[in-house]
Coordinates of C-alpha atoms in Angstrom, one line a residue:
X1 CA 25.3 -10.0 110.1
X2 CA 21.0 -10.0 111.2
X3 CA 21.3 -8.6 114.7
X4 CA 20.0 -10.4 117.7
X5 CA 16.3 -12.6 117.3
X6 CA 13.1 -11.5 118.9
X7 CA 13.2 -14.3 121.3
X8 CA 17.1 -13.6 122.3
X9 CA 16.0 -9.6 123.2
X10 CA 13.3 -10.9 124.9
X11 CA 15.8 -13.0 127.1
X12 CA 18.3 -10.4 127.8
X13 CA 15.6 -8.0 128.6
X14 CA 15.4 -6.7 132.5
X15 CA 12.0 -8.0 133.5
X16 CA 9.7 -7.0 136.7
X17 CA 6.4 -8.7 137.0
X18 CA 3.4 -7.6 140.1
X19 CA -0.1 -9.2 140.3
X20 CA -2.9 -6.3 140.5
X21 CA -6.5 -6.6 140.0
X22 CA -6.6 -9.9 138.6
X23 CA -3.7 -9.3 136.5
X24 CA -0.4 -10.4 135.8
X25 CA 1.3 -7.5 134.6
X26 CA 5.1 -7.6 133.4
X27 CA 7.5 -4.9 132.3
X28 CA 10.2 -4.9 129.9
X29 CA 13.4 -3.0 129.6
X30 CA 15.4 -3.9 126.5
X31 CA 19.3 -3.1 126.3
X32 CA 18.6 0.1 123.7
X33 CA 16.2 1.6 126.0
X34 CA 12.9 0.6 124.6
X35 CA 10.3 -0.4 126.8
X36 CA 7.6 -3.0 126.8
X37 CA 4.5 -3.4 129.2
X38 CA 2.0 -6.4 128.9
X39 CA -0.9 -6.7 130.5
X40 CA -2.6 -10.5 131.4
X41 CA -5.4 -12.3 132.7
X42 CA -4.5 -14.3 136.2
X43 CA -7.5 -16.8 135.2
X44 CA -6.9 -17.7 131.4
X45 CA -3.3 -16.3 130.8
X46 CA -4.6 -14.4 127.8
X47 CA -2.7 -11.1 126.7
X48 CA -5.0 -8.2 128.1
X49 CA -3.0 -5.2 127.1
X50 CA 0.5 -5.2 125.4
X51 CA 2.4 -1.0 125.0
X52 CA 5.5 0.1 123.8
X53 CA 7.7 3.2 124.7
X54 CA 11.0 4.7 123.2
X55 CA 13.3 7.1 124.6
X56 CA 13.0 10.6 122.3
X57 CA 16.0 12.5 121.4
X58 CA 16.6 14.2 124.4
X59 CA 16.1 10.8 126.9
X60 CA 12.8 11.6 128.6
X61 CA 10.3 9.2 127.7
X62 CA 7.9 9.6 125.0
X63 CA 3.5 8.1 125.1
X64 CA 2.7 4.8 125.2
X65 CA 1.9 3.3 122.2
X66 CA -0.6 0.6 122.3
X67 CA 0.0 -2.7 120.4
X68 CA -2.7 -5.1 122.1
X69 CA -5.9 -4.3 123.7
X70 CA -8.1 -0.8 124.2
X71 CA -6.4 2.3 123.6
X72 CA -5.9 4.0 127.1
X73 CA -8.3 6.8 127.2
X74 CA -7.5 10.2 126.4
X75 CA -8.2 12.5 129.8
X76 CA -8.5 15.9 128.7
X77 CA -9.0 19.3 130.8
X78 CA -12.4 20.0 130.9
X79 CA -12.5 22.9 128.8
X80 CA -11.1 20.5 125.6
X81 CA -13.6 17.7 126.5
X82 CA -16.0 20.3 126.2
X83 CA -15.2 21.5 122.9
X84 CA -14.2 18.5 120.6
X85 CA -15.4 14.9 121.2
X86 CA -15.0 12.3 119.1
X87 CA -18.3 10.9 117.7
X88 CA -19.4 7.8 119.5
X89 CA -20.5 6.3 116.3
X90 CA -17.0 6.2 114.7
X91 CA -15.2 2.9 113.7
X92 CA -13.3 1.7 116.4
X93 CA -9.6 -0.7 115.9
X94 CA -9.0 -3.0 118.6
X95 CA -6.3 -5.6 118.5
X96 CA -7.2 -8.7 120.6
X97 CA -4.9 -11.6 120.5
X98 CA -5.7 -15.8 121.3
X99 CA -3.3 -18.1 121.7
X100 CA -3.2 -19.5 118.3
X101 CA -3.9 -16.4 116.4
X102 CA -3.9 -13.0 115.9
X103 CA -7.1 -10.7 116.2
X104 CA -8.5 -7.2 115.5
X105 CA -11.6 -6.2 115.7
X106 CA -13.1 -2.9 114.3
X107 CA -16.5 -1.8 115.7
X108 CA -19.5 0.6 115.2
X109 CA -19.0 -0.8 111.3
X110 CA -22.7 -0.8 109.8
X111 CA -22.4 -2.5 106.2
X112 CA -23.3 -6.3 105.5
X113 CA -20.7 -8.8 105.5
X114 CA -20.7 -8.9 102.0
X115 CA -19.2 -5.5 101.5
X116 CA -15.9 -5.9 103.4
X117 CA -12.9 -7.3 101.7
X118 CA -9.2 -8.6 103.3
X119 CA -6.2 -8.6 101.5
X120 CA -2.6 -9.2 102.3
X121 CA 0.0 -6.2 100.7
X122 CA 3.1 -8.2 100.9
X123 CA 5.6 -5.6 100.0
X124 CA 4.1 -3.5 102.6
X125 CA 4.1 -6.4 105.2
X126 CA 0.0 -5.5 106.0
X127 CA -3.3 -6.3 105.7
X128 CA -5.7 -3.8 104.1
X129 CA -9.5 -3.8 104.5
X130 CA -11.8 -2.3 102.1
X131 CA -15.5 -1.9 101.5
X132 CA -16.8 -1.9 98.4
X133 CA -19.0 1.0 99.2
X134 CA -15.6 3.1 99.4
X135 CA -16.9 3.7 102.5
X136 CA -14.2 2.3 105.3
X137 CA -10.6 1.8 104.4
X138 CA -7.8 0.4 106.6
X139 CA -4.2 -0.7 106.4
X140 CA -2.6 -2.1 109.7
X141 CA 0.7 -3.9 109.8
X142 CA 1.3 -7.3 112.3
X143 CA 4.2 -6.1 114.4
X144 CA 4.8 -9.6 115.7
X145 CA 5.1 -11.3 112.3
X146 CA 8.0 -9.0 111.2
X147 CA 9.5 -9.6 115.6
X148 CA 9.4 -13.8 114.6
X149 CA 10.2 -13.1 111.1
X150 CA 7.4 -14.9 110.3
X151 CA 5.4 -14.4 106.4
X152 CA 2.5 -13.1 105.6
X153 CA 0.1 -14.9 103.8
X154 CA -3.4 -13.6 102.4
X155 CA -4.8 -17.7 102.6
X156 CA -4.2 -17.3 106.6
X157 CA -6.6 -14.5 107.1
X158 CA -10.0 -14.6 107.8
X159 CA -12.8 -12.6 108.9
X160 CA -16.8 -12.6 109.7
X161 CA -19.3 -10.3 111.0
X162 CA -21.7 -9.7 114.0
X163 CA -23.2 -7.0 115.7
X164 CA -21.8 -4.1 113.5
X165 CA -17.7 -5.6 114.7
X166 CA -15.8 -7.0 112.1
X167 CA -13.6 -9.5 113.6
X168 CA -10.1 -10.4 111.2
X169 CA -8.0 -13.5 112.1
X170 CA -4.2 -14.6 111.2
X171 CA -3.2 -18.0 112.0
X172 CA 1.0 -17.7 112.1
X173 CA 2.0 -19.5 108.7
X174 CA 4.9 -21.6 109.8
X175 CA 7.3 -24.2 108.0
X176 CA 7.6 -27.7 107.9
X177 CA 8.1 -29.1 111.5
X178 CA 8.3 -25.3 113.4
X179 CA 6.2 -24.9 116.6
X180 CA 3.9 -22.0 117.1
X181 CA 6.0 -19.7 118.8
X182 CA 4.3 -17.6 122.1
X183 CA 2.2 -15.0 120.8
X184 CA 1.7 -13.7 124.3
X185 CA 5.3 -12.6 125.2
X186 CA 7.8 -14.3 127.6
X187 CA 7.1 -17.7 128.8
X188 CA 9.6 -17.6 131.7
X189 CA 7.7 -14.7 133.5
X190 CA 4.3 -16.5 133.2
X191 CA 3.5 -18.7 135.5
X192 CA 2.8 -22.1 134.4

């Protein structure tokens, strides 16, 4: 027996929800003790920011792990910022969702359009991105396709250039008469 849908854990989920700095933020406590927080914009209801946190093996809680938006920022002691800093010219993965679609973005990339490739490893439920300089190589999975069970189709994705980002888009492939279910979490906590 398939255990319990996205959209039923969702549900039975305790939720609390606070407006703060122009933000709706809402936070999710599923029945196993995994965690949710999502992060989004009072004006245009788009997902800002969506993490996830897990309980470890001994019940404190572990890091958040960032799903959706900028990846908090690291605040080291002063000695360690001192001695190792990441180079501000590396490529930087940023997942940024709309309402129809999903959408990552991957900055400080310098190559033409025409180097970059897309593809779709469907045994592996990801998308890959190659150059064909060898030069930048990435393989990031859709969390929310395998939450709605949805498939993953290479024909779906797309992608174009500007200003050294390289910005990738899935459009949800759905059957025959299906709506587009809400990319942006919970309906019943956002206000309509």
């Amino acid at each position: 027996m398939a255990g319990p849908s996205w959209l039923e854990r969702l549900r039975r989920a305790r939720k609390s929800a606070l407006l703060q700095d122009g933000k709706r933020k809402v936070h999710y406590l599923f029945e196993d003790g995994l965690e949710m927080a999502e992060e989004y914009d009072l004006k245009t209801s788009q997902l800002l920011a969506r993490k996830w946190r897990e309980k470890t093996a001994l019940g404190s809680s572990s890091k958040w792990q960032v799903e959706v938006g900028e990846p908090t920022s690291h605040t080291a002691g002063a000695l360690e910022s001192e001695l190792i800093k990441e180079s501000s010219s590396n490529p930087i993965f940023v997942r940024r969702d709309t309402q129809t679609s999903f959408q990552w973005r991957i900055r400080n990339l310098p190559y033409p359009k025409e180097v970059y490739s897309v593809s779709v490893e469907k045994e592996q439920r990801c998308c890959v991105v190659r150059t064909t300089n060898k030069k930048y190589y990435k393989k990031f999975p859709i969390p929310d396709m395998d939450r709605y069970q949805l498939p993953l189709d290479a024909a779906a994705l797309s992608f174009t250039y500007a200003n050294a980002t390289l910005i990738i888009t899935a459009q949800p492939v759905l059957g025959a008469g299906e709506d587009v279910p809400a990319l942006q979490g919970d309906t019943s906590v956002r206000r309509q």
